[in-house]
């Protein structure tokens, strides 16, 4: 058995991979899901079911639009300000790690930005207390990154603010219950908990939408996606087909509440093991530790290479940490079964006993 701890593209549920294998050569009348037209009745069924399941799983209110957009979450860093703010407006960005920093840099071309808090001088190990944030009634919206995939930090709850909340939930959407109605925009790329890479889900309160900024290309204008039901151009149909299967899998597993409980248990197990060990270390402030991405360091970084080689021999794949943080990172998305975490802890324990 192989367990994939990669941060994205990430592990898919085994049941979904098996179903893709079975349907791959003949899904509809002898056609593969790779070959089907995005205008066909069969594909329309896929897009409608995917949206319906997503709405039901996340309890998305009726006044919210659900869009499927290409360009990854990174495209949203620009699309958000282009569509909900004017060029002279002000927005607040919470800098809590590498992804929020990039979101801020990209967005600053399209809106004036105040950094309302930053953890850059504390190596992104914690999130500044909200009472110290610089917020101002002029802010058109407040952007936060719910889960910092690289740094391994996660908000315990959305920030409290009167401004419209915009959240990058790339690595946490569908992993826990969320209150959509507290947000103006939520976006998440597909390659973590939603499917393979290729589509980004955007959930947006229709009432905060503005006319896109002058010069916005058609493909960066949310109205294009609303008006065409996200078929403004040819979408990655195979990815959409897989997203539909993943959403059906979550429904079959019992929904978000069941998934969230499982995720909490998996993360707790791994953090407990790391905290009890003298050999492994996670430095993130415990109240903001990510349940999805668990970075950890070995007592002796010279052993990193051997650790990764031996882990792969045990079927524990893609544990290398991001190059900017170093060490290891175990991503525990929805598709990772608890047995995968048990295997990892077993291996880490053996490794520490032999080399510690
Ligand atoms: N935000 C977060 C939190 C991410 O984890 C990622 C990708 N790892 C991105 C944005 C960028 O996503 P994409 O590569 O799809 O543009």
XYZ file of C-alpha atoms and ligand atoms in Angstrom:
372
model
C 0.000 0.000 0.000
C 1.262 3.449 -0.953
C 0.270 6.660 0.875
C 0.781 10.009 -0.813
C 1.520 12.867 1.608
C 2.059 15.433 -1.179
C 0.581 18.917 -0.689
C -0.971 19.049 -4.155
C -1.496 17.530 -6.615
C -2.492 15.248 -3.794
C -3.878 11.831 -2.955
C -7.313 11.018 -4.381
C -9.746 8.663 -2.635
C -8.937 5.080 -3.691
C -12.603 4.477 -4.581
C -12.536 7.410 -6.997
C -9.347 6.213 -8.733
C -10.903 2.761 -9.164
C -14.042 4.235 -10.649
C -12.037 6.363 -13.102
C -10.123 3.224 -14.128
C -13.370 1.314 -14.720
C -15.067 4.114 -16.670
C -11.987 5.339 -18.529
C -12.381 3.398 -21.807
C -16.184 3.485 -21.941
C -18.113 6.008 -19.885
C -21.010 6.947 -22.177
C -21.868 5.020 -25.371
C -18.301 3.846 -25.905
C -16.741 7.259 -25.258
C -14.089 7.883 -22.640
C -14.656 10.760 -20.172
C -11.645 12.319 -21.920
C -13.582 12.616 -25.160
C -16.951 13.962 -24.167
C -18.207 17.386 -25.340
C -18.684 20.055 -22.694
C -22.022 20.841 -24.371
C -23.337 17.257 -24.213
C -26.235 16.164 -22.030
C -23.982 13.705 -20.202
C -21.520 16.429 -19.266
C -24.292 18.830 -18.243
C -25.393 16.176 -15.790
C -21.863 16.156 -14.346
C -21.703 19.943 -13.876
C -25.199 20.156 -12.417
C -24.649 17.283 -9.982
C -21.262 18.674 -8.919
C -22.746 22.072 -8.136
C -25.744 20.575 -6.366
C -23.567 18.354 -4.163
C -21.196 21.205 -3.387
C -24.112 23.447 -2.411
C -25.544 20.764 -0.199
C -22.233 19.753 1.443
C -21.251 23.332 2.297
C -24.804 24.646 2.840
C -24.199 27.404 0.312
C -26.994 30.017 0.474
C -29.062 30.601 -2.673
C -27.766 34.138 -3.236
C -24.250 32.769 -3.803
C -22.922 31.844 -7.229
C -20.682 28.810 -7.646
C -18.123 29.165 -10.431
C -15.578 26.754 -11.916
C -12.605 28.724 -13.218
C -9.243 27.834 -14.781
C -5.933 29.464 -13.858
C -5.609 27.982 -10.379
C -5.977 29.863 -7.127
C -3.248 32.174 -8.325
C -5.596 33.623 -10.976
C -8.018 34.437 -8.155
C -5.370 36.585 -6.478
C -6.021 39.044 -9.350
C -9.622 38.180 -10.219
C -10.900 38.979 -6.745
C -9.850 42.659 -6.725
C -10.692 43.070 -10.433
C -14.278 42.013 -9.746
C -15.171 43.265 -6.289
C -13.124 46.459 -5.917
C -12.350 49.587 -7.879
C -8.739 50.617 -8.521
C -9.001 53.441 -5.989
C -10.591 51.285 -3.286
C -8.707 49.964 -0.255
C -8.518 46.377 0.921
C -6.892 44.727 3.930
C -4.684 41.632 3.594
C -3.671 39.416 6.518
C -0.152 38.100 5.897
C 0.114 34.770 7.658
C 2.529 32.871 5.402
C 3.822 32.448 1.882
C 0.505 32.157 0.040
C -1.092 35.228 1.606
C 2.096 37.166 0.819
C 1.823 36.208 -2.879
C -1.918 36.954 -2.884
C -1.136 40.423 -1.555
C 1.599 41.050 -4.136
C -0.587 39.991 -7.073
C -3.643 41.920 -5.847
C -1.730 45.133 -5.224
C -1.794 45.837 -8.976
C -5.581 46.192 -8.834
C -6.451 47.702 -5.445
C -4.759 49.750 -2.706
C -3.767 47.446 0.092
C -3.159 47.816 3.808
C -1.413 44.880 5.428
C -3.623 44.455 8.481
C -1.270 42.003 10.202
C 1.895 40.103 9.394
C 3.754 37.236 11.016
C 6.799 37.601 8.751
C 9.040 38.681 11.635
C 8.095 35.598 13.680
C 8.962 33.143 10.850
C 5.222 32.600 10.296
C 4.918 30.405 13.366
C 1.746 32.019 14.696
C -1.066 34.383 13.677
C -1.039 37.861 15.267
C -3.847 38.402 17.772
C -6.816 39.905 15.953
C -7.079 42.686 18.523
C -3.821 44.090 17.119
C -4.915 44.057 13.449
C -5.127 47.317 11.558
C -8.689 47.478 10.241
C -10.473 50.503 8.938
C -14.108 51.084 7.901
C -12.814 52.153 4.490
C -11.649 48.653 3.662
C -13.707 47.260 0.840
C -12.754 43.714 1.825
C -10.421 41.713 4.064
C -8.492 38.836 2.517
C -7.176 35.934 4.602
C -5.665 32.565 3.751
C -7.610 30.047 5.798
C -4.861 27.425 5.663
C -1.250 28.238 4.789
C -0.313 25.081 2.890
C 3.454 25.700 2.980
C 3.819 27.007 6.530
C 1.251 24.705 8.141
C -0.890 27.362 9.846
C -4.683 27.376 9.892
C -7.227 29.867 11.228
C -9.317 28.341 14.008
C -12.247 30.530 12.886
C -12.742 33.325 10.343
C -11.510 36.774 11.451
C -14.177 39.042 12.924
C -14.695 42.110 10.767
C -17.380 44.365 9.337
C -15.612 44.341 5.957
C -16.498 41.750 3.320
C -14.457 38.624 4.069
C -12.557 36.979 1.225
C -10.916 33.647 1.934
C -8.367 31.568 0.078
C -9.491 28.102 1.180
C -7.350 26.244 -1.354
C -6.141 23.645 1.108
C -9.066 23.542 3.545
C -12.329 23.718 1.558
C -14.397 20.538 2.092
C -12.205 19.455 5.045
C -14.416 21.041 7.716
C -17.687 22.844 8.276
C -17.571 26.488 7.251
C -20.000 29.378 7.433
C -20.268 30.487 3.816
C -22.640 33.333 4.726
C -19.868 35.042 6.723
C -17.881 35.449 3.491
C -18.200 37.506 0.325
C -15.871 35.266 -1.672
C -14.347 31.852 -1.003
C -12.032 30.241 -3.539
C -10.116 26.982 -3.682
C -8.043 25.279 -6.370
C -8.960 21.675 -7.005
C -5.653 19.850 -6.422
C -5.986 19.238 -2.672
C -9.377 18.125 -1.375
C -11.423 18.518 -4.546
C -9.716 16.530 -7.322
C -6.687 16.816 -9.604
C -5.293 20.240 -10.636
C -7.229 22.181 -13.259
C -10.259 24.007 -11.875
C -10.767 26.495 -9.081
C -14.060 26.724 -7.250
C -15.229 30.270 -6.552
C -18.191 30.826 -4.236
C -19.385 34.404 -4.363
C -22.152 36.463 -2.839
C -23.813 37.963 -5.894
C -24.560 41.236 -4.079
C -20.884 42.226 -3.642
C -20.046 41.824 -7.330
C -19.129 45.010 -9.150
C -18.703 45.727 -12.821
C -15.196 44.405 -13.529
C -12.425 47.003 -13.609
C -11.823 48.633 -17.023
C -9.533 46.501 -19.177
C -10.392 43.232 -17.383
C -10.112 40.401 -19.937
C -13.335 38.495 -20.512
C -11.812 35.377 -18.956
C -11.035 37.288 -15.742
C -14.557 38.689 -15.408
C -16.792 36.753 -12.987
C -19.848 37.832 -14.998
C -18.611 35.719 -17.928
C -18.702 32.617 -15.729
C -22.063 33.475 -14.189
C -23.670 34.115 -17.570
C -22.251 30.969 -19.212
C -22.565 28.619 -16.213
C -18.741 28.466 -16.229
C -18.656 27.436 -19.896
C -17.231 30.686 -21.285
C -14.644 28.523 -23.067
C -13.753 24.816 -23.165
C -13.190 23.692 -19.571
C -10.942 20.774 -18.514
C -13.808 18.315 -18.820
C -11.932 15.305 -17.435
C -11.028 17.241 -14.259
C -14.642 18.356 -13.812
C -15.775 14.732 -14.224
C -13.336 13.700 -11.457
C -14.412 16.560 -9.178
C -17.978 15.285 -9.520
C -16.792 11.815 -8.428
C -14.896 13.224 -5.431
C -17.954 15.202 -4.312
C -20.134 12.087 -4.639
C -17.537 10.228 -2.558
C -17.778 12.833 0.228
C -21.571 12.525 0.188
C -21.301 8.710 0.357
C -18.836 8.918 3.264
C -21.474 10.803 5.264
C -20.725 14.439 4.438
C -18.508 17.151 5.869
C -19.202 16.445 9.555
C -17.890 12.877 9.230
C -14.889 13.988 7.158
C -14.045 16.769 9.620
C -14.079 14.410 12.589
C -11.769 12.033 10.750
C -9.419 14.852 9.760
C -9.196 16.151 13.329
C -8.361 12.682 14.609
C -5.643 12.090 12.004
C -3.941 15.430 12.674
C -4.199 15.051 16.448
C -2.532 11.654 16.279
C 0.426 12.958 14.310
C 0.895 16.117 16.422
C 0.684 14.073 19.632
C 3.387 11.756 18.368
C 5.638 14.666 17.285
C 5.142 16.493 20.592
C 6.092 13.419 22.619
C 9.215 12.825 20.545
C 12.650 14.399 21.166
C 13.633 13.606 17.601
C 10.854 15.402 15.684
C 9.651 18.950 16.081
C 6.751 21.140 14.899
C 7.210 24.785 15.868
C 3.769 26.182 14.976
C 1.738 27.836 17.750
C -0.567 24.941 18.783
C -3.768 26.990 18.474
C -3.032 27.613 14.776
C -1.628 24.264 13.737
C -2.948 23.125 10.373
C -4.968 19.929 10.292
C -4.174 19.559 6.586
C -0.425 20.187 6.319
C 1.889 19.146 9.131
C 5.458 20.423 8.714
C 8.084 18.830 10.957
C 11.853 18.860 11.374
C 14.247 16.086 12.287
C 16.674 16.734 15.165
C 19.525 16.321 12.685
C 18.745 17.804 9.229
C 21.618 15.751 7.779
C 19.342 12.742 8.129
C 16.599 14.298 5.934
C 17.749 12.530 2.761
C 17.925 9.093 4.380
C 14.560 9.675 6.062
C 12.934 10.387 2.696
C 14.599 7.423 0.970
C 13.546 4.955 3.648
C 10.035 6.466 3.844
C 9.570 5.857 0.110
C 10.691 2.265 0.545
C 7.809 1.904 3.043
C 5.365 3.442 0.531
C 5.219 6.825 2.294
C 5.547 9.257 -0.600
C 6.196 12.994 -1.110
C 7.074 13.873 2.487
C 9.709 16.433 1.540
C 8.917 19.873 2.974
C 8.595 22.951 0.778
C 11.999 24.312 -0.254
C 11.373 27.601 1.579
C 10.639 25.919 4.922
C 12.809 22.779 4.694
C 12.361 19.608 6.730
C 9.306 17.449 6.095
C 5.626 18.067 5.492
C 2.864 15.494 5.769
C -0.344 16.570 4.051
C -3.393 14.854 5.515
C -6.192 15.737 3.130
C -9.604 14.061 3.079
C -8.393 11.137 0.941
C -5.663 10.120 3.433
C -7.009 7.246 5.508
C -6.166 7.006 9.208
C -4.097 3.890 8.403
C -1.780 6.112 6.341
C -1.106 8.253 9.417
C -0.555 5.109 11.528
C 1.969 3.845 8.953
C 3.773 7.194 8.979
C 3.955 7.287 12.781
C 5.208 3.680 12.808
C 7.951 4.565 10.343
C 8.925 7.780 12.169
C 9.105 5.881 15.413
C 11.364 3.157 13.932
C 13.582 5.748 12.259
C 14.048 7.725 15.480
C 14.805 4.549 17.433
C 17.517 3.546 14.957
C 19.103 6.941 14.332
C 18.052 9.134 17.254
N -3.204 29.377 -2.178
C -2.885 28.305 -1.425
C -3.255 28.313 0.024
C -2.243 27.212 -2.003
O -1.932 26.150 -1.254
C -1.938 27.233 -3.392
C -1.274 26.076 -4.090
N -0.564 25.224 -3.342
C -2.271 28.375 -4.115
C -2.918 29.424 -3.489
C -1.941 28.488 -5.593
O -2.730 27.607 -6.275
P -2.516 27.317 -7.832
O -1.206 26.615 -7.958
O -3.696 26.469 -8.183
O -2.537 28.628 -8.540
